[in-house]
Amino acid sequence: MKHSLFIAFFLCLGSFASAQQLTSPDGNLSLEFMEQADGVPAYRLDYKGKPVLTSGRLGLLTEEADLTRGFKQTNLERASVDNYWNPVWGEYNRVRNHYNEMTVTLEQPETGRILNIRFRLFNDGLGFRYELPLQRKMNYLTVKDEVTEFNLTGNHKAFCIPGDYDTNEFAYTTAPLSDIAVDMEKRIAKKSYESKAEGGLTVQTPLMMKSEDGIYLNIHEAALVDYAGMLLNVDDKQFKLSAHLTPDKLGKKGYLQLPVLSPWRTVIVSDDARDILASQLIYNLNEPCQYEDTSWIRPMKFVGVWWEMFTGEGKTWAYSDFYQAKPGITDYAKLKPNGHHPANTAHVKEYIDFASAHGIDGILVEGWNEGWEDWASYRKDRQFLFNKAYPDFDVKELQRYAKEKGVQMVMHHETAANAADYERQLDEAFQFMVDNGYHAVKTGYVGYIIPRNEYHSSQWMNNHYIHVARRAADYKVMVNSHEAVRPTGLCRTYPNWLAQESARGGEFETMGGNDPDHTCILPFTRLKGGPMDYTPGIFETRLSYYNGEKPNERVHTTLVKQMALYMTMPSPIQMIADLPSNYARFPDAFRFIEDVAVDWDNSWYLEAEPGDYITVARKAKGKNEWFVGGITDENSRTATIPFSWLPEGKQYIATIYEDGKDADWDTNPQSYRIRKVVVTPKSVLKQKLAASGGVAISIKEADKAEMKGLKTIR
Ligand code: NOJ
Ligand code: CA
């Protein structure tokens, strides 16, 4: 790999003009830093000569120090960086980190306090953060507010979910900023652990927007470490956004001790929506991988004793119906089994057989451990034990059987949001995993957090998730966290943190559903922070929620779109979420899910429009296998798929899994067709996608015999 590194420093001391300029390497973006009246720091951002963010304030307000005004600029440093790094897994095997940097040093003459603001301009956007170096006049700070503003140039179309301190599991609103309040109110999914942000109108990040003149903007944060998660206040009259830090329940928005580096505030910008999806800016702003040896980190596909608890089969996580059982205290062997507990040895073995027969790496089993009899949430100081299996789940026998069949067991740690107790048990829990052959864990934080003064996105919890990922690494364990704060690219630094949920996932198809455009939005929003465990691959689209409570639930896609999600929702850990019995009914379509990769050498976004459609091609890591996935929202469409990204001079056989002619997510979701064609780098395929439909294509180098009789796409 060729690494080129170019760093230039220009140290300018002495007098400063009132405004400082920084441009991106390609010159398309330019940033201006200025001091407003009263020594208030501010910035603006232009793209291709037009403003995208007008002058907005910067600064931090703390109980001990007001770092929002009264500043004089005393120093300015510039640097340029152009190098490459190799992610452990991901959409690309090599990422370019190319930016120009400007660091402004601000001093308050009256207090002697110093604040640095570091700006980085990439070709695809801006990152900036606050830095408080060690200094005599400040040490401990209690954050009251961050005043960072993102002042927009108009009433952009926004793709957003309501601001909430605990959850991101909402349906998206797509509306001009002036109308989001009305629409979000209608769509707020009532959740038992919802904690709506206080104050006026707020939204979560990543926030995706499109201006009237076709500029795409994505606002988020990178490297959320030892700091509160950021929401955005929205002024829907003036179209101004500002940082809204998640408080704890005492109202404090963070506790800092110098030196401090805030997370990066990120603004990805382009006039081509495909660039937003391809952008690696958030990863670039995170620290490099902290582990020397990453050979144990292995992307994977897995099945789970899981979906049957959501669908109408009346299965439970709990072993018995005795709701007063207490983990570690009750003798579970004396309880009467409820007879509908699928996490039992015999049933898990069926899943192991299925995974083994289909080359699927792992199997997750939920409801294996003591504690599911009640769900007391924050009222109970101990909900689960992570080293004590139910009487009908034979850990050792399953370890033996899984090993014999070449399948990995995936652990489940539902903490019921009791992070404090999880930390107490963590070492025992990971040791128990290692002793029993588990190297991946799905964690969960359903409910109100213990410690009881915390939210899912407050500073203490943000540190908790990182602590878990790092401690897991000590045991060579990979983590897939559910209900954690939405990601900010930290999986670059801790690549055993393979994925998170932190959004409304596939499970919601059993609870009111996900709109047909939901997965056409997520890659522009939630996924900018990192991969999502969306749980795709639901082939049986008619559902009824647990125990038949809601008998008429359904998947809001065609069957083929479920396949395409493996491409458009990239993740190094992908669930094959449906029941084995449903896959058995569609063995030819299931082939794609068996074949599709989860780790990539390269990716090419071919078509994209937030909320409408995405088409992407990828090359499997270390293999001459390529895959294409395309999805659309409620509107059927014809995708135009070029193959110019395939290596020249060869022919290829493409197996196309497409919506049937009569397919429609609403009326005929399971209609599909499979055909094989020959393609070359010159081919351009016009491919019809049904309403909320998709296309999934697997591609291999052609061998002459196989090509016989196949049509060539010109
Ligand atoms: C919510 C998670 O998203 C889901 O996947 C899991 O099955 C339940 N919590 C129980 O832990
Ligand atoms: Ca969830």
XYZ file of C-alpha atoms and ligand atoms in Angstrom:
726
model
C 0.000 0.000 0.000
C 1.312 3.378 -0.874
C 1.124 5.795 1.966
C 1.769 9.367 1.137
C 1.859 11.856 3.901
C 2.215 15.527 3.441
C 2.054 17.881 6.331
C 2.739 21.541 6.109
C 2.718 23.983 8.949
C 2.388 27.689 8.630
C 2.740 29.342 11.937
C 1.371 32.806 11.937
C 1.945 34.751 15.093
C 1.268 38.362 15.720
C -1.556 40.293 14.156
C -4.615 38.746 12.556
C -7.155 39.862 10.071
C -10.664 39.631 11.500
C -11.541 36.640 9.296
C -9.527 33.523 8.500
C -10.121 31.319 5.484
C -9.704 27.606 4.952
C -10.446 25.717 1.729
C -10.902 22.026 1.006
C -8.194 20.259 -1.043
C -10.350 20.467 -4.209
C -11.306 24.074 -3.481
C -15.057 23.376 -3.482
C -15.608 24.066 0.181
C -14.429 27.148 1.944
C -14.731 28.053 5.573
C -14.401 31.409 7.179
C -13.681 31.857 10.853
C -14.412 35.255 12.329
C -14.783 37.080 15.578
C -18.094 38.822 15.981
C -18.730 41.797 18.248
C -17.883 41.144 21.891
C -15.266 38.538 20.954
C -17.806 35.893 19.953
C -16.265 33.194 17.733
C -18.211 32.319 14.576
C -17.830 30.510 11.262
C -19.505 30.134 7.881
C -19.243 27.548 5.154
C -19.500 27.919 1.361
C -19.797 25.203 -1.260
C -18.922 25.941 -4.895
C -19.055 29.648 -4.177
C -22.463 29.654 -2.469
C -23.161 29.711 1.254
C -24.365 26.474 2.840
C -24.016 27.633 6.433
C -24.249 31.330 7.177
C -22.464 32.895 10.093
C -23.020 30.753 13.199
C -21.704 31.026 16.734
C -19.237 28.706 18.398
C -18.417 28.152 22.051
C -19.049 26.321 25.289
C -20.899 27.551 28.320
C -19.944 25.943 31.613
C -20.851 26.620 35.238
C -17.265 27.578 35.945
C -16.370 29.493 32.798
C -18.168 31.266 29.971
C -16.311 30.183 26.851
C -18.697 31.786 24.390
C -17.474 35.402 24.276
C -14.776 37.862 25.174
C -12.140 36.131 23.051
C -9.206 37.463 21.094
C -7.483 35.312 18.542
C -3.859 34.826 19.547
C -2.612 32.115 17.239
C -3.431 30.247 14.054
C -1.920 27.043 12.776
C -2.478 25.335 9.470
C -1.776 21.817 8.298
C -2.570 19.605 5.333
C -2.820 15.836 5.495
C -3.165 13.302 2.708
C -2.786 9.672 3.685
C -4.560 6.339 3.563
C -5.595 3.824 6.186
C -6.927 0.290 6.004
C -10.068 -0.457 7.973
C -10.256 -3.869 9.636
C -13.599 -4.348 7.838
C -16.043 -2.180 5.978
C -17.198 -0.921 2.609
C -13.671 -0.106 1.415
C -10.352 -1.762 2.133
C -8.531 1.551 1.875
C -9.721 4.990 2.909
C -8.205 8.299 1.926
C -7.835 10.849 4.693
C -7.314 14.103 2.840
C -7.924 17.484 4.422
C -6.736 20.971 5.127
C -6.732 22.051 8.729
C -6.833 25.307 10.611
C -6.585 25.602 14.384
C -7.528 28.897 15.930
C -6.332 29.753 19.423
C -8.651 32.078 21.314
C -7.795 33.751 24.570
C -9.977 35.733 26.956
C -7.852 38.728 27.991
C -10.045 39.196 31.062
C -9.734 35.670 32.440
C -6.638 34.359 30.704
C -8.587 31.262 29.574
C -7.752 29.557 26.313
C -9.985 27.716 23.842
C -8.739 26.165 20.618
C -11.064 25.388 17.724
C -9.731 22.934 15.164
C -11.332 22.912 11.696
C -10.752 20.249 9.079
C -12.052 20.664 5.552
C -12.246 17.531 3.421
C -13.525 17.471 -0.145
C -16.767 16.048 1.206
C -17.281 18.226 4.222
C -16.279 19.875 7.436
C -15.293 18.668 10.880
C -14.493 20.903 13.829
C -14.036 20.464 17.531
C -13.300 22.366 20.714
C -10.023 21.760 22.462
C -9.218 22.948 25.962
C -5.505 22.524 26.614
C -4.175 22.217 30.154
C -4.108 25.692 31.672
C -3.847 27.388 35.026
C -7.187 29.228 34.966
C -9.424 26.211 34.333
C -9.536 22.616 35.478
C -12.979 21.064 36.151
C -15.945 22.199 34.119
C -19.642 21.365 34.309
C -21.254 21.883 30.937
C -24.374 24.050 30.784
C -24.569 24.337 27.032
C -22.704 24.123 23.800
C -23.614 27.087 21.612
C -22.509 25.642 18.282
C -24.860 26.865 15.549
C -25.523 25.501 12.088
C -27.368 28.292 10.318
C -28.965 27.101 7.120
C -29.656 29.089 4.001
C -33.307 28.118 3.615
C -36.215 25.869 4.379
C -34.464 22.624 3.427
C -36.199 19.328 3.069
C -35.243 17.332 6.157
C -35.150 13.612 6.903
C -35.375 13.497 10.652
C -36.548 11.843 13.840
C -37.580 13.609 17.048
C -34.988 14.633 19.600
C -34.913 12.109 22.437
C -32.391 11.380 25.176
C -33.077 7.655 25.290
C -33.972 6.280 21.909
C -33.617 6.619 18.157
C -36.242 4.034 17.286
C -38.592 6.356 15.423
C -40.108 6.458 11.974
C -38.650 9.253 9.832
C -40.286 12.521 8.943
C -39.582 13.860 5.460
C -40.682 17.480 5.217
C -39.404 21.030 4.814
C -38.004 22.205 8.157
C -40.990 24.517 8.557
C -43.292 21.474 8.675
C -41.332 18.856 10.609
C -42.899 19.660 13.985
C -46.403 18.802 12.825
C -45.272 15.686 11.017
C -43.001 14.386 13.810
C -45.776 14.761 16.340
C -47.931 12.489 14.201
C -45.237 9.908 13.829
C -43.691 9.689 17.278
C -43.808 5.997 18.016
C -44.808 5.653 21.625
C -42.097 3.686 23.341
C -41.942 2.649 26.948
C -38.568 4.261 27.499
C -38.993 7.389 25.464
C -37.532 10.583 26.972
C -38.389 13.429 24.662
C -35.803 16.176 24.656
C -36.765 19.196 26.708
C -37.257 22.704 25.400
C -38.496 23.515 21.934
C -38.312 21.625 18.682
C -35.405 19.170 18.470
C -34.206 16.432 16.121
C -31.591 13.711 16.334
C -28.439 13.519 14.316
C -27.354 12.378 11.784
C -29.736 14.895 10.260
C -30.021 14.673 6.471
C -31.206 17.663 4.458
C -31.551 18.784 0.864
C -31.711 22.418 -0.145
C -34.011 23.757 -2.838
C -31.062 24.153 -5.183
C -30.037 20.517 -4.751
C -27.298 20.640 -2.115
C -27.241 17.650 0.244
C -26.187 18.316 3.826
C -25.656 15.862 6.644
C -24.993 17.056 10.199
C -23.696 14.680 12.862
C -20.772 14.190 15.205
C -17.656 12.013 15.190
C -15.780 10.385 18.069
C -18.309 10.812 20.863
C -15.958 10.128 23.763
C -16.408 11.342 27.352
C -19.052 13.861 26.297
C -22.827 14.089 26.025
C -24.522 13.050 22.793
C -25.661 15.925 20.585
C -29.205 16.580 19.394
C -30.140 19.668 17.409
C -32.464 22.493 18.365
C -34.436 23.574 15.319
C -35.654 27.099 14.684
C -38.209 26.282 12.007
C -38.864 29.931 11.118
C -35.297 31.161 10.601
C -33.882 27.710 9.723
C -31.198 27.806 12.352
C -29.946 24.710 14.112
C -27.920 24.562 17.283
C -26.313 21.934 19.490
C -28.476 20.450 22.248
C -26.406 18.239 24.518
C -28.072 15.340 26.316
C -28.222 16.196 30.002
C -28.241 13.749 32.857
C -31.343 13.771 35.056
C -29.728 16.409 37.272
C -29.729 18.658 34.239
C -25.941 18.655 33.811
C -24.715 18.313 30.256
C -21.332 16.838 31.016
C -18.423 16.942 33.407
C -15.055 17.801 31.958
C -11.527 17.931 33.223
C -8.845 19.571 31.139
C -7.293 18.730 28.768
C -10.513 18.270 26.783
C -11.198 17.337 23.175
C -14.871 17.610 22.281
C -16.368 15.260 19.691
C -16.113 16.575 16.136
C -19.116 18.392 14.743
C -19.512 17.163 11.170
C -21.166 18.611 8.088
C -21.022 16.428 4.984
C -21.821 18.417 1.824
C -22.317 17.562 -1.831
C -24.537 18.256 -4.808
C -24.570 14.513 -5.534
C -26.412 12.313 -3.027
C -24.111 9.380 -3.811
C -21.219 11.281 -2.227
C -23.081 11.450 1.077
C -23.324 7.656 1.155
C -19.716 7.163 0.077
C -18.335 9.724 2.526
C -15.783 8.407 5.017
C -15.430 11.769 6.758
C -16.819 10.583 10.100
C -14.438 7.604 10.208
C -11.564 9.839 9.172
C -12.218 12.058 12.180
C -12.062 9.118 14.578
C -8.805 7.854 16.037
C -7.080 4.907 14.346
C -7.615 1.362 15.574
C -6.413 0.951 19.166
C -5.681 -2.760 18.937
C -2.450 -4.307 17.733
C -3.875 -7.661 16.843
C -7.175 -7.589 14.988
C -6.962 -11.059 13.466
C -9.707 -12.258 15.834
C -12.188 -9.707 14.536
C -14.214 -11.551 11.897
C -17.253 -10.226 10.048
C -20.105 -12.695 10.126
C -23.658 -13.656 9.232
C -25.826 -15.208 11.895
C -29.242 -16.712 12.491
C -31.080 -16.404 15.765
C -33.531 -17.945 18.125
C -35.207 -14.574 17.981
C -37.803 -13.848 15.313
C -40.166 -16.469 16.664
C -40.440 -14.395 19.854
C -41.616 -11.418 17.802
C -43.941 -13.122 15.375
C -47.172 -14.832 16.152
C -45.803 -18.008 17.626
C -46.404 -17.150 21.261
C -42.815 -17.924 22.237
C -41.115 -16.158 25.160
C -37.644 -15.239 26.313
C -38.687 -16.422 29.784
C -38.385 -20.058 30.862
C -41.341 -20.026 33.223
C -44.369 -17.846 33.786
C -43.484 -17.289 37.441
C -43.046 -13.546 37.409
C -41.528 -13.286 40.877
C -38.406 -15.292 39.995
C -35.151 -13.582 40.943
C -31.942 -14.394 39.120
C -29.327 -15.953 41.380
C -31.838 -16.373 44.194
C -34.687 -18.434 42.804
C -33.950 -22.066 42.009
C -35.112 -22.071 38.422
C -34.978 -25.864 38.231
C -37.901 -25.892 40.667
C -40.037 -23.569 38.548
C -42.631 -24.936 36.176
C -41.378 -24.482 32.601
C -43.898 -22.540 30.527
C -43.570 -24.867 27.540
C -42.990 -22.094 25.014
C -39.357 -21.234 25.624
C -37.444 -21.690 22.374
C -33.989 -21.122 23.894
C -33.785 -24.809 24.766
C -31.022 -27.211 23.829
C -32.980 -29.293 21.321
C -34.379 -26.305 19.444
C -31.057 -24.483 19.377
C -29.513 -27.605 17.843
C -32.024 -27.341 14.982
C -30.770 -23.821 14.312
C -27.165 -25.011 14.504
C -27.982 -27.665 11.912
C -29.607 -25.060 9.709
C -26.662 -22.662 9.996
C -24.221 -25.453 9.314
C -26.119 -26.689 6.256
C -26.186 -23.197 4.747
C -22.688 -22.005 5.574
C -23.925 -19.400 8.079
C -21.258 -18.425 10.599
C -23.165 -17.978 13.821
C -26.280 -18.402 15.889
C -27.655 -15.993 18.466
C -29.849 -17.349 21.234
C -31.990 -14.916 23.216
C -33.659 -15.939 26.450
C -30.904 -18.367 27.471
C -30.147 -16.862 30.883
C -31.896 -16.256 34.174
C -33.963 -13.160 34.618
C -36.591 -12.873 31.893
C -39.564 -13.727 34.086
C -40.345 -10.088 34.802
C -39.240 -6.803 33.285
C -38.880 -4.408 36.170
C -36.646 -1.989 34.289
C -35.142 0.707 36.557
C -37.082 -0.463 39.631
C -34.845 -3.466 40.151
C -31.138 -3.388 40.867
C -30.456 -6.795 39.363
C -32.423 -8.027 36.378
C -30.200 -10.576 34.641
C -27.332 -12.910 35.292
C -24.892 -13.341 32.462
C -23.263 -16.543 33.627
C -26.280 -18.598 34.600
C -28.268 -20.457 31.971
C -31.851 -21.594 32.320
C -32.263 -25.299 33.224
C -33.263 -26.244 29.654
C -30.264 -24.578 27.999
C -27.203 -26.831 28.185
C -24.274 -24.503 27.579
C -21.581 -27.190 27.444
C -23.526 -29.514 25.186
C -24.314 -26.668 22.802
C -20.684 -25.611 22.787
C -19.731 -29.144 21.805
C -22.449 -29.443 19.177
C -21.800 -26.040 17.606
C -18.094 -26.793 17.377
C -18.749 -30.138 15.742
C -20.973 -28.404 13.177
C -18.581 -25.510 12.571
C -21.002 -22.860 13.853
C -20.192 -20.091 16.349
C -22.485 -19.373 19.260
C -23.393 -15.700 19.636
C -24.081 -14.557 23.192
C -26.944 -12.301 24.249
C -26.592 -9.809 27.082
C -29.837 -7.937 27.541
C -29.033 -5.593 30.397
C -32.514 -4.065 30.753
C -30.560 -0.792 30.624
C -28.928 -1.630 33.945
C -25.482 -0.521 32.901
C -24.255 -0.362 36.477
C -24.991 -4.012 37.125
C -23.606 -4.966 33.726
C -20.317 -3.336 34.623
C -20.294 -5.275 37.896
C -20.770 -8.541 36.028
C -18.745 -7.713 32.934
C -15.565 -9.654 33.591
C -17.402 -12.735 34.784
C -19.728 -12.452 31.800
C -16.917 -12.277 29.247
C -14.968 -15.021 30.983
C -18.084 -17.197 30.855
C -18.306 -16.501 27.120
C -14.689 -17.375 26.471
C -14.962 -20.548 28.555
C -17.942 -21.654 26.515
C -16.738 -20.803 23.029
C -18.574 -17.502 22.425
C -16.689 -14.707 20.617
C -19.492 -12.290 19.786
C -22.172 -10.704 21.947
C -25.358 -8.813 21.207
C -25.890 -6.371 24.049
C -29.157 -4.593 24.781
C -30.295 -1.615 26.829
C -34.089 -1.762 26.805
C -35.665 0.489 29.440
C -34.643 3.386 31.664
C -30.995 3.463 32.577
C -29.484 2.505 35.915
C -27.623 4.602 37.210
C -31.010 6.261 37.448
C -29.823 9.754 36.699
C -28.580 8.789 33.240
C -30.055 8.649 29.765
C -28.960 6.363 26.939
C -27.151 9.300 25.281
C -25.724 11.082 28.316
C -22.008 11.288 28.983
C -21.768 8.506 31.580
C -23.481 6.043 29.252
C -21.368 7.064 26.274
C -18.353 6.112 28.349
C -20.046 2.877 29.386
C -20.497 1.649 25.798
C -16.842 2.319 25.039
C -15.789 0.610 28.256
C -17.761 -2.482 27.233
C -16.226 -2.530 23.734
C -12.703 -2.194 25.122
C -13.173 -4.746 27.871
C -14.698 -7.119 25.309
C -11.542 -6.732 23.238
C -9.483 -7.940 26.195
C -11.420 -11.196 25.848
C -11.341 -11.119 22.021
C -15.099 -10.623 21.940
C -16.992 -8.740 19.208
C -19.914 -6.508 20.176
C -23.250 -5.718 18.514
C -25.044 -3.260 20.769
C -28.754 -2.531 20.709
C -30.366 0.608 22.154
C -26.994 2.276 22.727
C -26.359 5.899 21.748
C -26.319 6.195 17.945
C -22.811 5.610 16.599
C -20.241 8.252 15.701
C -17.599 6.247 13.851
C -15.947 4.781 16.956
C -15.885 1.365 15.290
C -12.763 2.601 13.490
C -11.006 2.942 16.834
C -12.589 -0.165 18.393
C -13.302 -2.408 15.408
C -14.607 -5.255 17.586
C -17.645 -2.997 18.064
C -19.025 -4.403 14.824
C -22.457 -2.847 14.746
C -25.231 -1.221 16.678
C -28.972 -1.009 16.349
C -29.743 2.528 17.587
C -32.551 3.101 15.109
C -35.874 1.600 14.199
C -34.878 -1.849 12.961
C -36.594 -4.660 11.130
C -38.261 -5.866 14.331
C -40.684 -2.948 14.030
C -42.360 -4.663 11.100
C -44.132 -6.651 13.844
C -45.068 -3.473 15.733
C -46.646 -0.997 13.364
C -44.152 -1.429 10.548
C -41.410 0.497 8.797
C -42.475 2.754 5.951
C -41.370 1.713 2.463
C -38.909 4.637 2.390
C -37.403 3.859 5.836
C -34.426 1.935 4.484
C -33.963 4.535 1.721
C -33.333 7.069 4.527
C -31.297 5.124 7.104
C -28.112 4.929 4.977
C -28.181 8.755 4.760
C -28.756 9.194 8.486
C -28.132 6.538 11.127
C -25.605 4.606 9.021
C -23.263 7.582 8.668
C -22.109 6.820 12.221
C -21.514 3.130 11.593
C -23.117 -0.163 10.640
C -26.565 -1.138 11.821
C -27.846 -4.532 12.888
C -31.063 -3.976 10.941
C -31.991 -7.702 10.826
C -32.962 -8.004 7.143
C -34.004 -11.068 5.214
C -37.641 -11.494 6.259
C -39.173 -13.637 3.491
C -42.523 -14.312 5.143
C -44.007 -10.857 4.932
C -47.276 -11.567 6.753
C -46.711 -11.283 10.472
C -48.593 -11.175 13.665
C -46.997 -9.728 16.719
C -46.178 -11.786 19.796
C -49.045 -13.977 20.972
C -51.240 -12.722 18.182
C -51.730 -9.417 19.996
C -51.573 -7.689 16.640
C -52.541 -10.284 14.082
C -52.241 -8.225 10.917
C -48.692 -6.902 10.960
C -46.604 -7.140 7.810
C -43.316 -6.357 6.203
C -43.439 -3.162 4.116
C -41.189 -4.429 1.310
C -41.116 -7.094 -1.339
C -39.179 -10.275 -0.652
C -36.457 -9.175 -3.077
C -36.007 -5.853 -1.283
C -35.270 -7.839 1.887
C -32.409 -9.459 -0.044
C -31.164 -6.146 -1.416
C -30.919 -4.750 2.136
C -27.802 -6.891 2.663
C -26.189 -4.553 0.139
C -27.754 -1.206 0.927
C -27.429 -1.567 4.727
C -23.789 -2.676 4.877
C -22.678 -4.237 8.153
C -19.883 -6.633 9.107
C -22.444 -8.552 11.142
C -25.681 -9.344 9.352
C -28.570 -11.264 10.722
C -30.423 -13.775 8.590
C -33.478 -12.884 10.507
C -36.381 -15.033 9.317
C -37.302 -18.502 10.524
C -35.503 -21.445 8.893
C -38.899 -22.855 7.936
C -39.609 -19.744 5.871
C -36.274 -19.940 4.060
C -36.992 -23.583 3.294
C -39.968 -22.383 1.226
C -37.777 -20.189 -1.005
C -34.486 -22.096 -1.401
C -33.559 -20.491 -4.737
C -33.963 -16.938 -3.383
C -32.219 -17.879 -0.134
C -29.168 -18.652 -2.263
C -28.387 -14.933 -2.510
C -28.357 -14.554 1.282
C -26.081 -17.582 1.574
C -23.709 -16.118 -1.029
C -23.652 -12.425 -0.156
C -20.502 -11.089 1.514
C -20.371 -8.942 4.648
C -16.935 -7.409 4.139
C -15.744 -5.526 1.084
C -12.722 -4.478 -0.931
C -14.595 -1.704 -2.646
C -18.010 -0.143 -3.087
C -19.566 1.979 -5.838
C -22.715 3.977 -5.193
C -24.436 3.994 -8.578
C -27.701 5.801 -7.852
C -29.027 7.529 -4.765
C -31.658 9.939 -3.565
C -32.507 10.144 0.143
C -35.914 8.700 0.869
C -36.341 7.471 -2.707
C -33.775 4.931 -3.899
C -30.243 3.551 -3.552
C -28.264 1.324 -5.913
C -24.832 0.099 -4.888
C -22.227 -2.370 -6.184
C -19.541 -3.947 -4.043
C -16.608 -6.315 -4.429
C -16.295 -9.008 -1.752
C -13.136 -8.773 0.306
C -10.338 -10.919 -1.073
C -12.595 -12.642 -3.624
C -13.501 -12.165 -7.260
C -17.158 -11.906 -6.398
C -19.289 -8.838 -6.836
C -22.769 -7.996 -5.636
C -25.271 -5.304 -6.517
C -28.246 -4.200 -4.469
C -30.934 -1.711 -5.346
C -33.976 -0.602 -3.381
C -36.804 1.837 -3.915
C -39.464 3.472 -1.745
C -43.214 3.147 -2.297
C -42.733 4.076 -5.960
C -41.707 1.459 -8.466
C -38.823 2.565 -10.671
C -36.349 1.496 -13.291
C -32.800 1.421 -11.996
C -29.970 2.092 -14.439
C -27.089 -0.145 -13.441
C -23.743 0.259 -15.202
C -21.072 -2.425 -14.740
C -18.070 -0.236 -15.537
C -16.677 -0.930 -12.060
C -15.966 -4.554 -13.045
C -12.381 -5.290 -14.142
C -11.857 -4.807 -17.897
C -11.230 -7.557 -20.411
C -13.518 -10.205 -18.967
C -17.067 -11.438 -19.114
C -19.142 -12.197 -16.102
C -22.237 -14.145 -15.199
C -24.739 -12.132 -13.217
C -27.513 -13.879 -11.311
C -30.328 -11.364 -11.010
C -32.896 -11.753 -8.250
C -35.707 -9.419 -9.251
C -39.236 -8.506 -8.282
C -41.782 -10.458 -10.309
C -43.655 -8.514 -13.003
C -46.716 -8.434 -10.744
C -44.792 -7.803 -7.503
C -45.852 -5.013 -5.184
C -45.017 -4.755 -1.488
C -48.674 -4.251 -0.636
C -50.512 -6.663 -2.871
C -47.950 -9.262 -3.954
C -44.689 -9.038 -2.001
C -43.401 -12.549 -2.524
C -43.417 -12.528 -6.329
C -39.850 -12.816 -7.639
C -37.869 -14.132 -10.547
C -34.276 -15.285 -10.902
C -32.415 -15.026 -14.198
C -28.807 -15.333 -15.316
C -27.219 -13.015 -17.880
C -23.745 -12.246 -19.169
C -22.337 -8.805 -18.370
C -19.149 -6.956 -19.257
C -17.813 -3.623 -17.991
C -19.690 -2.029 -20.952
C -23.090 -3.407 -19.968
C -25.821 -1.168 -18.678
C -28.820 -2.929 -17.185
C -32.242 -1.330 -17.039
C -33.855 -3.018 -14.087
C -37.461 -2.668 -12.968
C -38.093 -2.498 -9.215
C -41.610 -2.959 -7.839
C -43.214 -0.548 -5.366
C -41.048 -0.898 -2.231
C -39.142 -3.465 -4.219
C -35.544 -4.214 -4.951
C -32.976 -6.050 -6.970
C -30.097 -8.210 -5.778
C -27.383 -9.418 -8.137
C -24.452 -11.731 -7.569
C -21.648 -11.734 -10.118
C -18.812 -14.119 -10.890
C -16.258 -14.409 -13.664
C -17.889 -16.378 -16.466
C -16.814 -19.786 -17.504
C -17.524 -20.630 -21.148
C -19.768 -23.620 -20.498
C -21.978 -21.720 -18.109
C -22.376 -18.822 -20.543
C -24.053 -20.987 -23.181
C -27.517 -19.788 -24.052
C -27.361 -16.767 -21.743
C -28.335 -13.336 -22.976
C -25.596 -10.686 -22.877
C -26.535 -7.279 -21.489
C -25.168 -4.566 -23.837
C -34.626 -5.149 21.748
C -33.728 -5.625 20.673
O -33.681 -4.729 19.602
C -34.215 -6.975 20.223
O -33.478 -7.405 19.127
C -34.140 -7.915 21.380
O -34.654 -9.148 20.974
C -34.942 -7.410 22.561
N -34.582 -6.071 22.847
C -34.742 -8.256 23.803
O -33.432 -8.100 24.259
Ca -34.521 -2.278 19.620
